[in-house]
Short mmCIF file of C-alpha atoms (C1' of nucleotides) in Angstrom, two decimals:
data_model
loop_
_atom_site.label_atom_id
_atom_site.label_comp_id
_atom_site.label_asym_id
_atom_site.label_seq_id
_atom_site.Cartn_x
_atom_site.Cartn_y
_atom_site.Cartn_z
CA UNK A 11 23.44 -154.81 127.37
CA UNK A 12 23.73 -157.90 126.99
CA UNK A 13 26.72 -160.38 125.67
CA UNK A 14 23.87 -162.27 123.84
CA UNK A 15 22.23 -158.47 122.21
CA UNK A 16 25.64 -157.20 121.35
CA UNK A 17 26.49 -160.22 119.35
CA UNK A 18 23.20 -159.69 117.55
CA UNK A 19 23.99 -156.27 116.58
CA UNK A 20 26.79 -157.26 115.10
CA UNK A 21 25.36 -159.32 112.85
CA UNK A 22 23.28 -156.68 111.83
CA UNK A 23 25.19 -154.55 111.13
CA UNK A 24 26.98 -157.46 109.13
CA UNK A 25 23.60 -157.95 107.42
CA UNK A 26 23.14 -154.14 106.87
CA UNK A 27 26.86 -153.34 105.25
CA UNK A 28 26.55 -157.01 103.39
CA UNK A 29 23.79 -155.63 101.73
CA UNK A 30 24.73 -152.45 100.42
CA UNK A 31 27.53 -149.62 101.82
CA UNK A 32 25.91 -147.35 104.65
CA UNK A 33 26.17 -144.39 106.48
CA UNK A 34 26.43 -143.90 109.94
CA UNK A 35 22.63 -142.97 109.21
CA UNK A 36 21.27 -145.57 106.89
CA UNK A 37 23.28 -148.04 109.83
CA UNK A 38 21.04 -146.96 112.97
CA UNK A 39 18.08 -146.62 110.59
CA UNK A 40 18.27 -150.22 110.03
CA UNK A 41 19.24 -151.08 113.42
CA UNK A 42 16.61 -148.82 114.58
CA UNK A 43 13.60 -150.83 112.57
CA UNK A 44 15.23 -153.94 114.12
CA UNK A 45 15.23 -152.98 117.68
CA UNK A 46 10.82 -152.87 117.23
CA UNK A 47 10.55 -156.25 115.30
CA UNK A 48 13.49 -157.84 118.17
CA UNK A 49 12.62 -155.03 121.16
CA UNK A 50 15.75 -154.21 122.22
CA UNK A 51 17.59 -151.06 121.47
CA UNK A 52 20.10 -151.75 118.96
CA UNK A 53 20.55 -147.70 117.81
CA UNK A 54 24.24 -146.77 118.93
CA UNK A 55 26.61 -143.80 118.40
CA UNK A 56 28.78 -143.47 116.28
CA UNK A 57 31.60 -144.54 119.15
CA UNK A 58 30.34 -147.67 119.78
CA UNK A 59 29.57 -147.80 115.44
CA UNK A 60 33.70 -147.98 115.77
CA UNK A 61 34.40 -149.98 118.30
CA UNK A 62 31.71 -152.56 117.68
CA UNK A 63 33.72 -152.59 113.42
CA UNK A 64 36.79 -153.72 115.27
CA UNK A 65 35.30 -156.64 117.31
CA UNK A 66 33.58 -157.23 113.51
CA UNK A 67 36.91 -157.92 112.68
CA UNK A 68 39.03 -159.87 115.25
CA UNK A 69 36.25 -162.47 115.23
CA UNK A 70 35.28 -163.14 112.40
CA UNK A 71 37.58 -160.76 109.98
CA UNK A 72 35.15 -159.30 107.66
CA UNK A 73 37.20 -156.06 107.24
CA UNK A 74 34.57 -152.80 107.39
CA UNK A 75 35.79 -149.54 106.71
CA UNK A 76 34.69 -146.12 105.54
CA UNK A 77 34.96 -145.16 101.54
CA UNK A 78 35.73 -141.36 102.14
CA UNK A 79 35.19 -140.66 98.58
CA UNK A 80 31.65 -142.48 98.88
CA UNK A 81 31.14 -141.09 102.08
CA UNK A 82 30.19 -144.82 103.14
CA UNK A 83 31.01 -148.30 105.38
CA UNK A 84 31.37 -151.13 103.18
CA UNK A 85 33.07 -155.00 103.61
CA UNK A 86 36.79 -154.66 102.56
CA UNK A 87 37.47 -157.62 99.44
CA UNK A 88 40.56 -158.96 101.60
CA UNK A 89 43.56 -160.56 99.82
CA UNK A 90 41.87 -163.97 100.39
CA UNK A 91 38.83 -163.41 99.32
CA UNK A 92 37.79 -167.69 99.47
CA UNK A 93 38.73 -166.98 102.23
CA UNK A 94 36.54 -164.38 103.01
CA UNK A 95 32.86 -166.38 101.32
CA UNK A 96 33.41 -169.48 103.08
CA UNK A 97 34.00 -167.11 105.85
CA UNK A 98 30.43 -164.82 104.29
CA UNK A 99 29.19 -168.07 103.80
CA UNK A 100 29.35 -169.96 107.21
CA UNK A 101 28.45 -166.90 109.46
CA UNK A 102 25.15 -166.75 106.98
CA UNK A 103 24.39 -170.54 107.93
CA UNK A 104 24.77 -170.17 111.54
CA UNK A 105 23.00 -167.48 111.97
CA UNK A 106 20.16 -168.75 110.22
CA UNK A 107 20.23 -172.17 112.27
CA UNK A 108 21.08 -170.52 115.91
CA UNK A 109 18.14 -167.84 115.48
CA UNK A 110 14.79 -170.16 115.65
CA UNK A 111 13.74 -173.09 116.94
CA UNK A 112 11.52 -176.02 116.37
CA UNK A 113 13.86 -175.73 112.37
CA UNK A 114 13.87 -178.79 112.09
CA UNK A 115 10.24 -179.67 109.99
CA UNK A 116 11.93 -176.80 107.63
CA UNK A 117 14.98 -177.75 106.26
CA UNK A 118 15.34 -181.18 105.01
CA UNK A 119 19.76 -181.33 105.77
CA UNK A 120 21.44 -183.60 103.55
CA UNK A 121 22.11 -187.01 105.07
CA UNK A 122 25.57 -187.26 105.46
CA UNK A 123 28.67 -188.94 107.54
CA UNK A 124 30.37 -185.84 109.40
CA UNK A 125 33.41 -184.92 107.86
CA UNK A 126 35.93 -184.87 110.15
CA UNK A 127 36.48 -181.64 110.83
CA UNK A 128 36.37 -182.33 114.46
CA UNK A 129 39.65 -182.15 113.74
CA UNK A 130 40.22 -179.52 111.55
CA UNK A 131 41.99 -176.45 113.80
CA UNK A 132 43.97 -178.76 115.53
CA UNK A 133 44.94 -180.31 112.13
CA UNK A 134 45.18 -176.36 110.87
CA UNK A 135 47.17 -175.68 114.54
CA UNK A 136 50.02 -177.88 113.63
CA UNK A 137 51.08 -177.32 110.07
CA UNK A 138 50.95 -173.54 110.95
CA UNK A 139 53.98 -175.49 113.90
CA UNK A 140 55.31 -177.40 111.89
CA UNK A 141 54.68 -180.06 114.23
CA UNK A 142 54.28 -184.11 113.25
CA UNK A 143 50.56 -185.42 113.00
CA UNK A 144 49.14 -188.81 114.58
CA UNK A 145 46.47 -190.66 113.93
CA UNK A 146 44.50 -193.73 112.48
CA UNK A 147 43.67 -194.50 109.21
CA UNK A 148 40.12 -196.27 107.94
CA UNK A 149 41.44 -196.54 104.23
CA UNK A 150 38.34 -195.67 102.13
CA UNK A 151 38.37 -198.34 99.67
CA UNK A 152 39.23 -201.48 101.82
CA UNK A 153 38.61 -202.26 106.18
CA UNK A 154 42.20 -201.21 106.07
CA UNK A 155 43.30 -200.24 109.50
CA UNK A 156 46.45 -198.35 109.97
CA UNK A 157 48.60 -195.78 112.01
CA UNK A 158 49.99 -193.29 110.41
CA UNK A 159 52.63 -190.52 111.28
CA UNK A 160 52.42 -187.91 108.85
CA UNK A 161 54.32 -184.39 108.19
CA UNK A 162 51.42 -182.49 107.64
CA UNK A 163 51.93 -179.13 104.81
CA UNK A 164 48.40 -178.48 104.74
CA UNK A 165 44.20 -178.72 103.68
CA UNK A 166 42.60 -178.68 100.72
CA UNK A 167 38.72 -179.58 99.97
CA UNK A 168 37.39 -181.15 97.73
CA UNK A 169 33.57 -182.14 96.97
CA UNK A 170 32.23 -180.74 100.52
CA UNK A 171 34.92 -182.92 101.97
CA UNK A 172 38.39 -181.94 103.43
CA UNK A 173 41.91 -183.61 103.34
CA UNK A 174 44.68 -183.15 104.72
CA UNK A 175 48.00 -184.20 102.41
CA UNK A 176 51.23 -184.66 104.35
CA UNK A 177 54.46 -186.12 104.10
CA UNK A 178 53.80 -189.93 105.23
CA UNK A 179 56.84 -190.75 107.70
CA UNK A 180 57.24 -194.94 106.35
CA UNK A 181 58.00 -194.78 102.53
CA UNK A 182 58.99 -190.51 102.74
CA UNK A 183 55.53 -189.87 100.41
CA UNK A 184 53.97 -186.89 99.67
CA UNK A 185 49.72 -188.49 100.57
CA UNK A 186 46.17 -187.92 100.12
CA UNK A 187 44.49 -188.28 104.08
CA UNK A 188 40.41 -187.40 104.46
CA UNK A 189 39.80 -186.09 107.11
CA UNK A 190 36.62 -187.92 108.33
CA UNK A 191 38.30 -191.04 108.11
CA UNK A 192 41.01 -190.30 110.68
CA UNK A 193 40.00 -190.86 114.47
CA UNK A 194 42.48 -191.07 117.62
CA UNK A 195 44.37 -187.60 116.20
CA UNK A 196 47.54 -186.82 118.12
CA UNK A 197 50.17 -183.11 117.59
CA UNK A 198 53.22 -185.14 118.00
CA UNK A 199 55.75 -182.22 120.12
CA UNK A 200 58.25 -183.71 117.34
CA UNK A 201 58.59 -181.04 114.57
CA UNK A 202 59.90 -181.67 111.05
CA UNK A 203 60.70 -178.95 108.92
CA UNK A 204 58.00 -177.32 106.19
CA UNK A 205 60.18 -177.99 102.87
CA UNK A 206 60.63 -174.68 101.53
CA UNK A 207 59.17 -175.43 97.53
CA UNK A 208 55.83 -176.55 98.96
CA UNK A 209 53.17 -174.86 97.23
CA UNK A 210 49.64 -176.24 98.14
CA UNK A 211 47.77 -173.68 95.33
CA UNK A 212 50.60 -174.94 92.57
CA UNK A 213 50.83 -178.64 93.60
CA UNK A 214 47.52 -178.62 92.91
CA UNK A 215 47.01 -176.44 89.83
CA UNK A 216 46.32 -178.68 87.57
CA UNK A 217 44.18 -181.54 89.57
CA UNK A 218 40.43 -182.93 89.39
CA UNK A 219 39.77 -183.95 93.06
CA UNK A 220 42.63 -185.46 95.02
CA UNK A 221 44.95 -187.48 93.93
CA UNK A 222 47.38 -185.61 91.89
CA UNK A 223 49.10 -189.60 90.70
CA UNK A 224 53.00 -188.45 89.56
CA UNK A 225 52.87 -190.24 86.48
CA UNK A 226 50.01 -187.56 85.25
CA UNK A 227 50.79 -184.95 82.84
CA UNK A 228 47.72 -182.44 82.47
CA UNK A 229 46.22 -182.43 78.80
CA UNK A 230 44.48 -179.88 77.55
CA UNK A 231 41.28 -181.36 77.24
CA UNK A 232 38.12 -180.27 74.82
CA UNK A 233 34.41 -180.90 76.19
CA UNK A 234 31.19 -179.48 74.43
CA UNK A 235 27.57 -179.41 76.78
CA UNK A 236 24.57 -179.59 75.88
CA UNK A 237 23.38 -176.06 76.53
CA UNK A 238 20.68 -177.04 79.60
CA UNK A 239 23.42 -178.59 81.68
CA UNK A 240 25.92 -175.89 79.53
CA UNK A 241 24.17 -173.02 81.57
CA UNK A 242 25.57 -175.52 84.83
CA UNK A 243 29.40 -175.44 83.57
CA UNK A 244 28.72 -171.38 83.32
CA UNK A 245 27.75 -170.78 86.69
CA UNK A 246 29.58 -173.94 88.15
CA UNK A 247 32.82 -175.04 86.49
CA UNK A 248 34.35 -177.28 86.65
CA UNK A 249 38.56 -176.13 87.52
CA UNK A 250 39.70 -172.82 87.39
CA UNK A 251 41.78 -173.52 84.43
CA UNK A 252 38.48 -174.11 82.19
CA UNK A 253 37.24 -171.45 79.63
CA UNK A 254 34.59 -170.67 77.00
CA UNK A 255 35.23 -172.11 73.79
CA UNK A 256 31.58 -171.81 72.61
CA UNK A 257 28.55 -170.66 73.58
CA UNK A 258 25.51 -170.69 71.13
CA UNK A 259 22.55 -171.81 70.64
CA UNK A 260 23.26 -175.98 69.59
CA UNK A 261 26.11 -176.13 72.21
CA UNK A 262 29.02 -175.18 75.04
CA UNK A 263 32.41 -176.08 74.90
CA UNK A 264 35.04 -175.80 77.35
CA UNK A 265 38.56 -176.69 77.53
CA UNK A 266 40.27 -177.53 81.07
CA UNK A 267 44.40 -177.80 81.14
CA UNK A 268 43.17 -180.66 84.21
CA UNK A 269 45.25 -184.64 84.70
CA UNK A 270 42.80 -186.92 84.09
CA UNK A 271 42.24 -188.51 87.50
CA UNK A 272 40.02 -191.59 88.61
CA UNK A 273 38.08 -188.48 90.56
CA UNK A 274 38.13 -186.32 86.47
CA UNK A 275 37.03 -189.22 84.81
CA UNK A 276 34.46 -189.80 87.58
CA UNK A 277 33.59 -186.40 87.06
CA UNK A 278 32.67 -186.85 83.25
CA UNK A 279 31.16 -189.28 84.01
CA UNK A 280 28.86 -188.10 87.18
CA UNK A 281 27.18 -185.55 83.03
CA UNK A 282 26.04 -188.93 81.70
CA UNK A 283 24.66 -188.80 77.54
CA UNK A 284 25.14 -184.92 78.26
CA UNK A 285 29.15 -184.08 77.56
CA UNK A 286 31.29 -184.98 74.58
CA UNK A 287 35.38 -185.92 74.99
CA UNK A 288 36.47 -183.45 72.36
CA UNK A 289 39.61 -183.53 72.50
CA UNK A 290 42.25 -185.86 74.21
CA UNK A 291 40.99 -188.85 71.69
CA UNK A 292 43.75 -191.31 74.18
CA UNK A 293 40.77 -190.26 77.90
CA UNK A 294 37.02 -190.11 74.23
CA UNK A 295 38.57 -193.85 74.10
CA UNK A 296 39.18 -194.58 78.00
CA UNK A 297 35.79 -193.21 78.47
CA UNK A 298 34.18 -194.46 75.90
CA UNK A 299 35.17 -198.06 77.04
CA UNK A 300 33.97 -197.37 80.21
CA UNK A 301 30.10 -197.37 79.20
CA UNK A 302 30.66 -199.71 76.73
CA UNK A 303 31.54 -202.60 79.80
CA UNK A 304 28.81 -200.40 81.68
CA UNK A 305 26.02 -201.88 78.94
CA UNK A 306 27.27 -205.35 79.92
CA UNK A 307 25.41 -204.47 83.14
CA UNK A 308 22.48 -204.49 81.75
CA UNK A 309 22.01 -206.38 79.84
"C1'" DA B 12 33.38 -153.41 144.69
"C1'" DA B 13 34.76 -154.29 140.67
"C1'" DT B 14 34.31 -154.77 135.44
"C1'" DC B 15 31.98 -153.47 131.50
"C1'" DG B 16 29.60 -150.99 127.02
"C1'" DT B 17 28.79 -146.53 125.74
"C1'" DG B 18 28.49 -142.52 124.93
"C1'" DG B 19 29.87 -136.88 124.56
"C1'" DC B 20 33.40 -134.71 124.41
"C1'" DG B 21 37.92 -132.78 122.16
"C1'" DC B 22 40.74 -132.32 118.79
"C1'" DC B 23 43.18 -135.52 114.45
"C1'" DT B 24 42.70 -136.85 110.02
"C1'" DT B 25 41.22 -137.42 105.99
"C1'" DC B 26 38.66 -136.75 101.87
"C1'" DA B 27 36.54 -133.73 98.63
"C1'" DC B 28 34.96 -129.67 96.49
"C1'" DT B 29 35.43 -124.31 96.24
"C1'" DT B 30 38.05 -120.15 95.38
"C1'" DG B 31 41.14 -116.77 93.65
"C1'" DC C 22 46.55 -124.83 90.92
"C1'" DA C 23 47.71 -124.82 95.76
"C1'" DA C 24 45.41 -123.07 99.85
"C1'" DG C 25 41.48 -122.56 101.98
"C1'" DT C 26 36.99 -125.18 103.68
"C1'" DG C 27 33.77 -128.42 105.46
"C1'" DA C 28 31.35 -131.77 106.57
"C1'" DA C 29 32.32 -136.83 108.44
"C1'" DG C 30 35.26 -140.23 110.87
"C1'" DG C 31 38.83 -141.58 113.84
"C1'" DC C 32 40.82 -142.25 117.97
"C1'" DG C 33 42.21 -141.40 122.91
"C1'" DC C 34 39.73 -139.83 127.72
"C1'" DC C 35 36.68 -139.98 131.46
"C1'" DA C 36 32.08 -140.46 133.42
"C1'" DC C 37 27.88 -143.09 134.39
"C1'" DG C 38 25.29 -146.24 134.62
"C1'" DA C 39 24.23 -152.09 133.88
"C1'" DT C 40 25.94 -155.96 134.81
"C1'" DT C 41 28.43 -159.60 137.64
#
DNA sequence: AATCGTGGCGCCTTCACTTG
DNA sequence: CAAGTGAAGGCGCCACGATT
């Protein structure tokens, strides 16, 4: 049995158990069917299954355990569900893109610039080991290029982009840098002390997007969407603080507790005439002014 | 020749269910 | 309700054949 077949078998086992919890017999039936399709013999003994499950855990961090009360193997949801879901998602995409040849005719990829994930691993390593990082940064807004020395605290994702949050040595401010804007990353030998009170999730709890201005306080925001848009907002909440206030034939109303940062205003604008701002007045006026000015552009 | 992947064996553990 | 039972997995160990 070659390496390729073994890896293939791991995927099959994961796929089977993800569909529904399964007994050893179920798994072997599934493997037998796949053996006929793929022309290998994937069937395994109980001993090998046990070893495979260990390998799967160490490779993919997918924890499959036997549940004695229902007599089946199932994926144990971890204490980090976000991480777990993302791993499974990546696993699906990887397998699908990997197994088929000549797929570009059938898949339309979004054209996007590289998102800087090649630096992801290096930065994460620096964070875990409290090592300063140095890189060249191109700002989003202008052509300014600068060399930065940063004490990295964490990584954050927003709208499919990744950002590193860290303290800039130059002025001691904690800032956010887009990974796709970073070049010539260098992990220095210089250590820093991770600030004891810093909690990444807490810091961004009330934040929409990556900008976290100090002078803004989170506000209670009430939004009313039309019914169609409401369906989308219901399945993809804008923010973890989202609560449904009204859900009827006329409108879909929610409340949020977030900072009204630039990112948030852009988000509201992206819903155009499908959203009304019920509360607060300040935000309502701000958005109205933007639309007024925008109208000028169409005269 | 050395290593690796695998299955079988034997004994242990776990858990649900039965029995008195 | 405690003890016993059975079914199934867990796991260390070893042999065998395939792979490198």
